[in-house]
Amino acid sequence: MATGQCKVVVGCQWGDEGKGKIVDVLAEDVDVIARYQGGANAGHTVHVGEEEFILHQIPSGIIHPGKRCLLGNGVVLDVLQFFEEYDALAERGIDLLGRIGVSERAHLLLPYHKALDRAFEDQAAEKIGTTRRGIGPAYEAKAGRRGLRVADLRGGERLEERVQEGLERARERIGGGSNGLEGDLRGSLQLGERLSSLATDTGFELTEALRAGKRVLLEGAQGTALDLDHGTYPFVTSSNTTASGAGTGVGIGPTMIDSVVGVVKAYTTRVGNGPLPSSLEPGMDQRIRELGGEFGATTGRPRRCGWFDAVLARYAARVNGLTGIAVTKLDVLDTIGEISIAVAYSTKDGGSTKEFPADTWSLESVQPHYETHPGWQTDTTRAKTLADLPKNARAYLNRIEELTGAPITMVSVGTERTQIIRV
Ligand code: GDP
């Protein structure tokens, strides 16, 4: 029997919900933090005092001294990016010795995966809007049983053969425009030995930790609407971002997980292509984008903004089996006079639904039913408890809780660690 506690943190919109901040706050109370999917396309931003840390590959828990941080088998690992981040953290004085483990079963993302990603996006008639970091092609190779894993780095000749096969295949698929195909392939492979020294069996390590009574946090990247199975397919990422992906992505069974915290922003944003039903008219879109600093941490792309979409949040609560919700960026709405929530969608056939549709194309044409709430027009950034919040902000949160069907356990009112209300 495991006596420890295992919590999953998962995004409940289209990513960028502020998971980095919530993980950073929760990391204080745990012993081990593990990423379970995604690659360097995720960009978690954490603010500590005057310092800003943007982490793409290494779990943001690394900023907390002494915590063990793992990258699970569900992650695709860009070796160059990983060590760039590793060395930058070390340069900033973070002690990393014995603190990072990488699953032996994690797949390697090599430069030709990036070249393929760029080529596919450039050639596609219907662009997904990927970060062009090679994530899709690396997962495609994994599912196609052609991938290379961390454990293979010890493989000598066999490794070389498989790399050449991957390169050749990529060359065939890209055709004439194979510029940059090799990239720094040699550099990636030379780092193999260094990576091997961090290799571990994450499932074994986490199970042992939980059996020993330790506390574990499994950190999701992107969000529910970007899940390969449950998101707005095909405008999704290539992995299971939802809570059920957490067990698979680190190598533990579902019965080992005790709680699931879903992170939602107090409004909605989306980067990349695909439908955003509750999108705002241009003026308000720009206002919220500027107030919330809604520009991608990985690509700098402006995010599209929308009102809080309760249809999506309720769906996310169900798909992830949420035990609690963390609402972030409430303070971004502090100056807005009237705030809407999408509570249902009108469909093209004249009907209406409160369920998030599977048909992504129909999602393009739904009309949200909005409920309007009076704003609070008061600064919330110093609130420490729910009682410190203005009445209208509390009413807004109560309504989010009621519509989503999961209890709010945290509210974030600023970028700082201290700007958090625990309920
Ligand atoms: P993630 O990928 O889900 O971690 O999200 P991002 O890192 O892309 O976006 C989070 C950004 O919002 C970071 O710059 C955070 O510092 C910031 N942030 C997080 N929580 C809050 C909050 O409650 N209020 C404000 N104003 N900013 C926040």
CSV table of C-alpha atoms and ligand atoms in Angstrom, one decimal:
chain,number,residue,atom,x,y,z
A,1,MET,CA,0.0,0.0,0.0
A,2,ALA,CA,1.2,3.5,-0.8
A,3,THR,CA,0.9,5.9,2.0
A,4,GLY,CA,2.1,8.9,0.1
A,5,GLN,CA,0.0,11.4,-1.8
A,6,CYS,CA,-0.1,11.8,-5.5
A,7,LYS,CA,-1.7,14.9,-7.1
A,8,VAL,CA,-2.1,15.7,-10.8
A,9,VAL,CA,-2.2,19.3,-12.0
A,10,VAL,CA,-3.9,19.6,-15.4
A,11,GLY,CA,-4.8,22.5,-17.7
A,12,CYS,CA,-8.5,22.8,-18.4
A,13,GLN,CA,-8.6,25.1,-21.4
A,14,TRP,CA,-6.2,25.5,-24.4
A,15,GLY,CA,-3.1,25.6,-22.3
A,16,ASP,CA,-1.4,28.7,-20.8
A,17,GLU,CA,-3.7,28.6,-17.8
A,18,GLY,CA,-0.9,29.5,-15.5
A,19,LYS,CA,-0.1,26.0,-14.5
A,20,GLY,CA,3.5,27.0,-13.9
A,21,LYS,CA,2.4,29.3,-11.1
A,22,ILE,CA,0.1,26.7,-9.5
A,23,VAL,CA,2.7,24.0,-9.7
A,24,ASP,CA,5.2,26.3,-8.2
A,25,VAL,CA,2.9,27.0,-5.2
A,26,LEU,CA,2.0,23.3,-4.8
A,27,ALA,CA,5.6,22.2,-5.2
A,28,GLU,CA,6.4,23.7,-1.8
A,29,ASP,CA,4.4,20.9,-0.2
A,30,VAL,CA,5.7,17.9,-2.2
A,31,ASP,CA,8.9,15.8,-2.5
A,32,VAL,CA,8.9,14.9,-6.2
A,33,ILE,CA,7.6,16.7,-9.2
A,34,ALA,CA,7.2,14.9,-12.6
A,35,ARG,CA,6.2,16.0,-16.1
A,36,TYR,CA,4.2,13.3,-17.9
A,37,GLN,CA,3.7,14.5,-21.5
A,38,GLY,CA,4.6,17.1,-24.1
A,39,GLY,CA,8.0,18.5,-25.1
A,40,ALA,CA,9.6,21.8,-25.3
A,41,ASN,CA,6.4,23.3,-26.8
A,42,ALA,CA,5.2,23.9,-23.3
A,43,GLY,CA,6.4,27.1,-21.7
A,44,HIS,CA,5.9,27.5,-18.0
A,45,THR,CA,6.7,30.9,-16.6
A,46,VAL,CA,7.4,31.3,-12.9
A,47,HIS,CA,8.1,34.6,-11.1
A,48,VAL,CA,10.1,34.5,-7.9
A,49,GLY,CA,10.7,38.0,-6.6
A,50,GLU,CA,12.4,40.0,-9.3
A,51,GLU,CA,13.4,36.8,-11.2
A,52,GLU,CA,11.6,35.2,-14.1
A,53,PHE,CA,12.1,31.6,-15.0
A,54,ILE,CA,10.8,30.3,-18.3
A,55,LEU,CA,11.0,26.5,-18.4
A,56,HIS,CA,10.1,24.5,-21.5
A,57,GLN,CA,11.4,21.0,-20.7
A,58,ILE,CA,12.4,20.8,-17.0
A,59,PRO,CA,9.6,20.7,-14.4
A,60,SER,CA,9.1,24.2,-12.9
A,61,GLY,CA,9.5,22.5,-9.4
A,62,ILE,CA,13.3,22.7,-10.0
A,63,ILE,CA,13.2,26.2,-8.6
A,64,HIS,CA,12.4,24.8,-5.2
A,65,PRO,CA,15.6,23.7,-3.5
A,66,GLY,CA,16.0,20.1,-2.8
A,67,LYS,CA,13.0,18.7,-4.7
A,68,ARG,CA,13.5,15.8,-7.1
A,69,CYS,CA,12.2,16.6,-10.6
A,70,LEU,CA,11.5,13.9,-13.2
A,71,LEU,CA,10.7,13.8,-16.9
A,72,GLY,CA,8.4,10.8,-17.5
A,73,ASN,CA,8.3,8.3,-20.4
A,74,GLY,CA,5.4,10.3,-21.9
A,75,VAL,CA,7.6,13.3,-22.6
A,76,VAL,CA,9.5,13.8,-25.9
A,77,LEU,CA,12.9,15.0,-25.0
A,78,ASP,CA,14.7,17.6,-27.0
A,79,VAL,CA,18.3,16.9,-25.8
A,80,LEU,CA,19.8,20.2,-26.9
A,81,GLN,CA,17.0,22.3,-25.4
A,82,PHE,CA,17.1,20.2,-22.2
A,83,PHE,CA,20.8,20.8,-21.6
A,84,GLU,CA,20.5,24.5,-22.6
A,85,GLU,CA,17.9,24.8,-19.9
A,86,TYR,CA,19.9,22.7,-17.5
A,87,ASP,CA,23.0,24.7,-17.9
A,88,ALA,CA,21.1,28.0,-17.7
A,89,LEU,CA,19.6,27.0,-14.4
A,90,ALA,CA,23.0,25.9,-13.1
A,91,GLU,CA,24.5,29.3,-14.1
A,92,ARG,CA,21.7,31.0,-12.1
A,93,GLY,CA,22.9,29.2,-9.1
A,94,ILE,CA,20.3,26.5,-8.8
A,95,ASP,CA,21.8,23.3,-7.3
A,96,LEU,CA,20.9,20.5,-9.7
A,97,LEU,CA,23.0,17.7,-8.3
A,98,GLY,CA,21.0,14.5,-8.1
A,99,ARG,CA,17.8,16.4,-8.6
A,100,ILE,CA,16.8,15.6,-12.2
A,101,GLY,CA,15.9,12.2,-13.5
A,102,VAL,CA,14.8,11.3,-17.1
A,103,SER,CA,12.8,8.2,-17.9
A,104,GLU,CA,14.8,5.6,-19.8
A,105,ARG,CA,11.6,5.1,-21.8
A,106,ALA,CA,11.2,8.8,-22.9
A,107,HIS,CA,11.5,9.3,-26.6
A,108,LEU,CA,14.2,11.6,-28.1
A,109,LEU,CA,13.3,14.5,-30.2
A,110,LEU,CA,16.0,15.0,-32.8
A,111,PRO,CA,16.7,17.9,-35.2
A,112,TYR,CA,15.0,16.1,-38.1
A,113,HIS,CA,11.7,16.0,-36.2
A,114,LYS,CA,11.9,19.8,-36.1
A,115,ALA,CA,12.6,20.0,-39.8
A,116,LEU,CA,9.6,17.8,-40.5
A,117,ASP,CA,7.4,19.9,-38.2
A,118,ARG,CA,8.4,23.1,-40.1
A,119,ALA,CA,7.9,21.5,-43.5
A,120,PHE,CA,4.5,20.0,-42.6
A,121,GLU,CA,3.3,23.4,-41.3
A,122,ASP,CA,4.6,25.3,-44.3
A,123,GLN,CA,3.0,22.8,-46.8
A,124,ALA,CA,-0.3,22.2,-45.0
A,125,ALA,CA,-3.5,23.8,-46.5
A,126,GLU,CA,-5.1,23.7,-43.0
A,127,LYS,CA,-2.4,24.8,-40.6
A,128,ILE,CA,-2.5,23.4,-37.0
A,129,GLY,CA,-0.4,26.3,-35.7
A,130,THR,CA,2.2,24.1,-34.0
A,131,THR,CA,5.2,25.6,-32.2
A,132,ARG,CA,7.4,24.0,-34.9
A,133,ARG,CA,9.5,22.3,-32.3
A,134,GLY,CA,9.1,18.8,-33.7
A,135,ILE,CA,6.7,17.5,-31.1
A,136,GLY,CA,4.2,16.0,-33.6
A,137,PRO,CA,6.8,14.2,-35.7
A,138,ALA,CA,8.5,12.8,-32.6
A,139,TYR,CA,5.2,11.3,-31.3
A,140,GLU,CA,4.5,10.1,-34.8
A,141,ALA,CA,7.8,8.2,-34.8
A,142,LYS,CA,6.9,6.8,-31.3
A,143,ALA,CA,3.5,5.5,-32.4
A,144,GLY,CA,5.1,4.3,-35.6
A,145,ARG,CA,7.6,2.2,-33.6
A,146,ARG,CA,10.5,4.0,-35.2
A,147,GLY,CA,11.4,6.3,-32.2
A,148,LEU,CA,14.6,6.4,-30.3
A,149,ARG,CA,14.5,6.3,-26.5
A,150,VAL,CA,16.8,7.4,-23.8
A,151,ALA,CA,17.7,3.8,-23.1
A,152,ASP,CA,18.8,3.4,-26.8
A,153,LEU,CA,21.6,5.9,-26.3
A,154,ARG,CA,23.7,3.1,-24.9
A,155,GLY,CA,23.1,1.2,-28.2
A,156,GLY,CA,26.3,1.9,-30.2
A,157,GLU,CA,25.9,0.7,-33.8
A,158,ARG,CA,22.2,0.1,-33.5
A,159,LEU,CA,21.7,3.7,-32.4
A,160,GLU,CA,23.6,5.0,-35.4
A,161,GLU,CA,21.6,2.7,-37.8
A,162,ARG,CA,18.2,3.9,-36.4
A,163,VAL,CA,19.3,7.6,-36.6
A,164,GLN,CA,20.3,7.1,-40.2
A,165,GLU,CA,17.0,5.4,-40.9
A,166,GLY,CA,15.1,8.3,-39.3
A,167,LEU,CA,17.1,10.8,-41.2
A,168,GLU,CA,16.5,9.0,-44.5
A,169,ARG,CA,12.8,8.8,-43.9
A,170,ALA,CA,12.6,12.5,-43.1
A,171,ARG,CA,14.5,13.3,-46.2
A,172,GLU,CA,12.1,11.3,-48.3
A,173,ARG,CA,9.1,13.0,-46.7
A,174,ILE,CA,10.3,16.5,-47.1
A,175,GLY,CA,11.6,16.0,-50.6
A,176,GLY,CA,13.5,18.9,-52.2
A,177,GLY,CA,13.4,21.3,-49.3
A,178,SER,CA,15.5,19.3,-46.9
A,179,ASN,CA,17.5,22.3,-45.6
A,180,GLY,CA,18.3,22.1,-41.9
A,181,LEU,CA,17.3,18.4,-41.8
A,182,GLU,CA,20.4,17.3,-39.9
A,183,GLY,CA,20.5,20.4,-37.7
A,184,ASP,CA,22.8,19.7,-34.8
A,185,LEU,CA,22.2,15.9,-34.9
A,186,ARG,CA,25.8,15.2,-33.9
A,187,GLY,CA,25.5,17.6,-31.0
A,188,SER,CA,22.3,15.9,-29.8
A,189,LEU,CA,23.9,12.5,-29.9
A,190,GLN,CA,27.1,13.7,-28.2
A,191,LEU,CA,25.0,14.8,-25.3
A,192,GLY,CA,23.7,11.2,-25.1
A,193,GLU,CA,26.2,10.1,-22.5
A,194,ARG,CA,25.4,13.1,-20.3
A,195,LEU,CA,21.7,12.3,-20.6
A,196,SER,CA,22.3,8.6,-19.8
A,197,SER,CA,23.8,9.6,-16.5
A,198,LEU,CA,20.4,11.1,-15.6
A,199,ALA,CA,18.4,8.1,-16.8
A,200,THR,CA,16.0,6.4,-14.4
A,201,ASP,CA,12.8,4.2,-14.3
A,202,THR,CA,10.3,6.9,-13.3
A,203,GLY,CA,7.5,4.5,-12.6
A,204,PHE,CA,9.7,2.5,-10.2
A,205,GLU,CA,11.1,5.6,-8.6
A,206,LEU,CA,7.6,7.2,-8.1
A,207,THR,CA,6.0,4.0,-6.8
A,208,GLU,CA,8.8,3.6,-4.2
A,209,ALA,CA,8.5,7.3,-3.2
A,210,LEU,CA,4.7,6.9,-2.7
A,211,ARG,CA,5.2,3.6,-0.8
A,212,ALA,CA,7.7,5.5,1.5
A,213,GLY,CA,5.0,8.1,2.3
A,214,LYS,CA,6.3,10.8,0.0
A,215,ARG,CA,4.2,13.4,-1.8
A,216,VAL,CA,4.3,13.5,-5.6
A,217,LEU,CA,3.0,16.1,-8.0
A,218,LEU,CA,2.4,15.1,-11.7
A,219,GLU,CA,2.6,18.3,-13.8
A,220,GLY,CA,0.6,18.4,-17.1
A,221,ALA,CA,1.5,20.6,-20.0
A,222,GLN,CA,-0.9,22.3,-22.5
A,223,GLY,CA,-4.6,21.8,-21.7
A,224,THR,CA,-7.6,19.5,-21.9
A,225,ALA,CA,-8.9,21.1,-25.2
A,226,LEU,CA,-5.5,20.2,-26.7
A,227,ASP,CA,-5.6,16.5,-25.7
A,228,LEU,CA,-5.0,14.2,-28.6
A,229,ASP,CA,-8.2,12.2,-27.8
A,230,HIS,CA,-10.4,14.7,-26.0
A,231,GLY,CA,-9.5,18.0,-27.5
A,232,THR,CA,-10.5,19.9,-30.6
A,233,TYR,CA,-9.0,17.4,-33.0
A,234,PRO,CA,-7.1,18.0,-35.3
A,235,PHE,CA,-6.1,21.3,-33.6
A,236,VAL,CA,-4.5,19.5,-30.7
A,237,THR,CA,-1.2,18.5,-29.4
A,238,SER,CA,0.1,14.9,-30.0
A,239,SER,CA,-0.1,13.6,-26.5
A,240,ASN,CA,-2.7,13.0,-23.7
A,241,THR,CA,-2.6,16.1,-21.7
A,242,THR,CA,-5.6,15.0,-19.5
A,243,ALA,CA,-5.2,13.5,-16.0
A,244,SER,CA,-5.5,9.9,-17.3
A,245,GLY,CA,-2.3,10.5,-19.3
A,246,ALA,CA,-0.5,11.2,-16.1
A,247,GLY,CA,-0.3,7.5,-15.0
A,248,THR,CA,0.7,6.4,-18.4
A,249,GLY,CA,3.2,9.2,-18.9
A,250,VAL,CA,5.2,8.4,-15.8
A,251,GLY,CA,4.6,4.7,-15.4
A,252,ILE,CA,2.3,4.4,-12.4
A,253,GLY,CA,-1.2,2.9,-12.1
A,254,PRO,CA,-4.4,5.0,-11.8
A,255,THR,CA,-5.1,3.8,-8.3
A,256,MET,CA,-1.9,5.5,-7.2
A,257,ILE,CA,-3.4,9.0,-7.9
A,258,ASP,CA,-5.3,10.7,-5.1
A,259,SER,CA,-6.4,14.0,-6.5
A,260,VAL,CA,-6.6,16.1,-9.7
A,261,VAL,CA,-6.4,19.9,-9.7
A,262,GLY,CA,-7.7,21.5,-12.8
A,263,VAL,CA,-6.3,24.9,-13.7
A,264,VAL,CA,-8.6,27.5,-15.4
A,265,LYS,CA,-7.9,31.1,-16.2
A,266,ALA,CA,-10.7,33.4,-15.1
A,267,TYR,CA,-11.3,33.9,-18.9
A,268,THR,CA,-10.2,31.8,-21.9
A,269,THR,CA,-7.3,32.1,-24.3
A,270,ARG,CA,-6.1,30.1,-27.3
A,271,VAL,CA,-2.9,30.2,-29.3
A,272,GLY,CA,-2.5,28.3,-32.5
A,273,ASN,CA,-5.4,27.6,-34.9
A,274,GLY,CA,-8.8,26.1,-34.3
A,275,PRO,CA,-12.1,27.3,-32.8
A,276,LEU,CA,-12.5,29.5,-29.8
A,277,PRO,CA,-16.3,29.7,-29.2
A,278,SER,CA,-16.4,32.4,-26.6
A,279,SER,CA,-13.9,34.7,-28.5
A,280,LEU,CA,-14.2,38.4,-27.8
A,281,GLU,CA,-14.8,41.3,-30.2
A,282,PRO,CA,-11.6,43.0,-31.3
A,283,GLY,CA,-11.6,45.8,-28.7
A,284,MET,CA,-12.1,43.7,-25.6
A,285,ASP,CA,-9.8,41.0,-27.1
A,286,GLN,CA,-7.0,43.4,-27.3
A,287,ARG,CA,-7.7,44.9,-23.9
A,288,ILE,CA,-7.7,41.5,-22.1
A,289,ARG,CA,-4.6,40.4,-24.1
A,290,GLU,CA,-2.7,43.4,-22.9
A,291,LEU,CA,-4.0,43.3,-19.3
A,292,GLY,CA,-3.1,39.6,-19.1
A,293,GLY,CA,0.1,39.7,-21.1
A,294,GLU,CA,-1.4,37.0,-23.3
A,295,PHE,CA,1.6,36.3,-25.6
A,296,GLY,CA,3.1,32.8,-25.9
A,297,ALA,CA,6.0,32.0,-23.7
A,298,THR,CA,7.5,29.7,-26.4
A,299,THR,CA,6.7,31.6,-29.5
A,300,GLY,CA,5.7,35.1,-28.4
A,301,ARG,CA,2.5,34.7,-30.6
A,302,PRO,CA,-0.5,36.8,-29.4
A,303,ARG,CA,-3.2,34.6,-27.9
A,304,ARG,CA,-6.8,35.0,-28.8
A,305,CYS,CA,-8.9,35.9,-25.8
A,306,GLY,CA,-12.5,34.8,-24.9
A,307,TRP,CA,-14.9,35.0,-21.9
A,308,PHE,CA,-14.8,32.1,-19.4
A,309,ASP,CA,-16.3,29.1,-21.2
A,310,ALA,CA,-18.2,27.0,-18.7
A,311,VAL,CA,-19.2,24.4,-21.3
A,312,LEU,CA,-15.5,23.6,-21.8
A,313,ALA,CA,-14.7,23.8,-18.1
A,314,ARG,CA,-17.5,21.4,-17.2
A,315,TYR,CA,-16.3,19.0,-19.9
A,316,ALA,CA,-12.8,19.3,-18.5
A,317,ALA,CA,-14.0,18.6,-15.0
A,318,ARG,CA,-15.6,15.4,-16.2
A,319,VAL,CA,-12.8,14.2,-18.5
A,320,ASN,CA,-10.2,14.8,-15.8
A,321,GLY,CA,-12.2,13.7,-12.8
A,322,LEU,CA,-11.3,16.9,-11.1
A,323,THR,CA,-11.3,17.0,-7.3
A,324,GLY,CA,-10.6,20.7,-7.3
A,325,ILE,CA,-10.1,23.8,-9.4
A,326,ALA,CA,-7.5,26.5,-9.3
A,327,VAL,CA,-8.7,29.8,-10.9
A,328,THR,CA,-5.8,32.0,-12.1
A,329,LYS,CA,-5.5,35.6,-13.3
A,330,LEU,CA,-8.6,36.8,-11.6
A,331,ASP,CA,-6.8,40.2,-11.2
A,332,VAL,CA,-6.7,40.6,-15.0
A,333,LEU,CA,-10.5,41.2,-14.9
A,334,ASP,CA,-10.2,43.9,-12.1
A,335,THR,CA,-11.0,46.8,-14.4
A,336,ILE,CA,-13.6,45.2,-16.6
A,337,GLY,CA,-17.1,46.7,-16.2
A,338,GLU,CA,-19.2,43.7,-17.3
A,339,ILE,CA,-17.9,40.1,-17.5
A,340,SER,CA,-19.6,37.3,-19.4
A,341,ILE,CA,-19.6,33.5,-19.0
A,342,ALA,CA,-20.6,31.2,-21.8
A,343,VAL,CA,-23.0,28.7,-20.3
A,344,ALA,CA,-24.3,26.8,-23.4
A,345,TYR,CA,-23.9,26.8,-27.2
A,346,SER,CA,-26.6,27.3,-29.8
A,347,THR,CA,-26.0,24.9,-32.7
A,348,LYS,CA,-26.5,25.4,-36.4
A,349,ASP,CA,-29.6,23.2,-36.4
A,350,GLY,CA,-31.4,25.5,-34.1
A,351,GLY,CA,-30.8,23.4,-30.9
A,352,SER,CA,-28.7,24.2,-27.9
A,353,THR,CA,-26.2,22.2,-25.9
A,354,LYS,CA,-24.3,22.3,-22.6
A,355,GLU,CA,-22.0,19.5,-23.7
A,356,PHE,CA,-18.7,20.2,-25.5
A,357,PRO,CA,-19.1,18.8,-29.0
A,358,ALA,CA,-16.8,16.2,-30.5
A,359,ASP,CA,-17.2,17.7,-34.0
A,360,THR,CA,-14.6,20.4,-34.1
A,361,TRP,CA,-16.1,21.9,-37.3
A,362,SER,CA,-19.4,22.4,-35.7
A,363,LEU,CA,-17.6,24.1,-32.8
A,364,GLU,CA,-16.6,26.8,-35.4
A,365,SER,CA,-20.2,27.8,-35.9
A,366,VAL,CA,-21.7,27.5,-32.4
A,367,GLN,CA,-23.0,30.7,-30.8
A,368,PRO,CA,-22.4,30.8,-27.0
A,369,HIS,CA,-25.2,31.7,-24.6
A,370,TYR,CA,-23.8,34.3,-22.3
A,371,GLU,CA,-24.6,35.2,-18.8
A,372,THR,CA,-23.5,38.7,-17.8
A,373,HIS,CA,-22.0,39.5,-14.4
A,374,PRO,CA,-21.2,42.9,-13.0
A,375,GLY,CA,-17.4,43.5,-12.6
A,376,TRP,CA,-15.9,44.5,-9.3
A,377,GLN,CA,-13.6,47.3,-10.5
A,378,THR,CA,-11.4,46.9,-7.4
A,379,ASP,CA,-7.8,45.8,-7.1
A,380,THR,CA,-7.7,42.1,-6.0
A,381,THR,CA,-4.0,41.6,-6.1
A,382,ARG,CA,-3.5,41.9,-2.3
A,383,ALA,CA,-6.3,39.5,-1.3
A,384,LYS,CA,-5.1,36.7,0.9
A,385,THR,CA,-8.5,35.1,1.6
A,386,LEU,CA,-11.8,34.8,-0.3
A,387,ALA,CA,-13.3,37.2,2.3
A,388,ASP,CA,-10.8,39.9,1.1
A,389,LEU,CA,-12.2,39.8,-2.4
A,390,PRO,CA,-15.0,42.2,-3.5
A,391,LYS,CA,-18.5,40.8,-3.4
A,392,ASN,CA,-18.9,40.7,-7.2
A,393,ALA,CA,-15.6,38.7,-7.6
A,394,ARG,CA,-16.8,36.2,-5.0
A,395,ALA,CA,-20.1,35.9,-6.9
A,396,TYR,CA,-18.2,35.4,-10.2
A,397,LEU,CA,-16.1,32.6,-8.6
A,398,ASN,CA,-19.2,31.0,-7.0
A,399,ARG,CA,-20.8,30.9,-10.4
A,400,ILE,CA,-17.7,29.3,-12.0
A,401,GLU,CA,-17.7,26.6,-9.3
A,402,GLU,CA,-21.4,26.0,-9.7
A,403,LEU,CA,-21.2,25.7,-13.5
A,404,THR,CA,-18.1,23.6,-13.5
A,405,GLY,CA,-19.2,21.2,-10.8
A,406,ALA,CA,-15.9,21.0,-8.9
A,407,PRO,CA,-14.8,23.0,-5.8
A,408,ILE,CA,-12.4,25.9,-6.1
A,409,THR,CA,-9.4,25.2,-4.0
A,410,MET,CA,-7.1,28.0,-5.1
A,411,VAL,CA,-7.4,31.5,-6.6
A,412,SER,CA,-4.4,33.3,-8.1
A,413,VAL,CA,-4.5,37.1,-8.1
A,414,GLY,CA,-1.0,37.9,-9.5
A,415,THR,CA,2.2,36.5,-10.8
A,416,GLU,CA,3.9,36.3,-7.4
A,417,ARG,CA,4.0,33.1,-5.3
A,418,THR,CA,2.4,35.0,-2.5
A,419,GLN,CA,-0.5,36.2,-4.6
A,420,ILE,CA,-2.6,33.1,-4.0
A,421,ILE,CA,-5.7,32.4,-2.0
A,422,ARG,CA,-6.0,28.9,-0.7
A,423,VAL,CA,-9.6,27.9,0.0
B,1,GDP,P1,1.3,27.8,-18.2
B,1,GDP,O1,1.9,27.3,-19.5
B,1,GDP,O2,-0.1,27.2,-18.0
B,1,GDP,O3,2.2,27.7,-17.0
B,1,GDP,O4,1.0,29.3,-18.5
B,1,GDP,P2,2.0,30.5,-19.0
B,1,GDP,O5,3.3,30.3,-18.3
B,1,GDP,O6,2.0,30.6,-20.4
B,1,GDP,O7,1.2,31.7,-18.5
B,1,GDP,C1,1.2,32.1,-17.3
B,1,GDP,C2,1.6,33.6,-17.2
B,1,GDP,O8,0.6,34.2,-16.4
B,1,GDP,C3,2.9,33.8,-16.5
B,1,GDP,O9,3.6,34.9,-17.0
B,1,GDP,C4,2.5,33.9,-15.1
B,1,GDP,O10,3.4,34.6,-14.3
B,1,GDP,C5,1.2,34.7,-15.2
B,1,GDP,N1,0.3,34.4,-14.1
B,1,GDP,C6,0.0,33.2,-13.5
B,1,GDP,N2,-1.0,33.4,-12.6
B,1,GDP,C7,-1.3,34.7,-12.7
B,1,GDP,C8,-2.3,35.5,-12.0
B,1,GDP,O11,-3.0,35.1,-11.1
B,1,GDP,N3,-2.3,36.8,-12.3
B,1,GDP,C9,-1.6,37.4,-13.3
B,1,GDP,N4,-1.7,38.7,-13.6
B,1,GDP,N5,-0.7,36.6,-14.0
B,1,GDP,C10,-0.5,35.3,-13.6
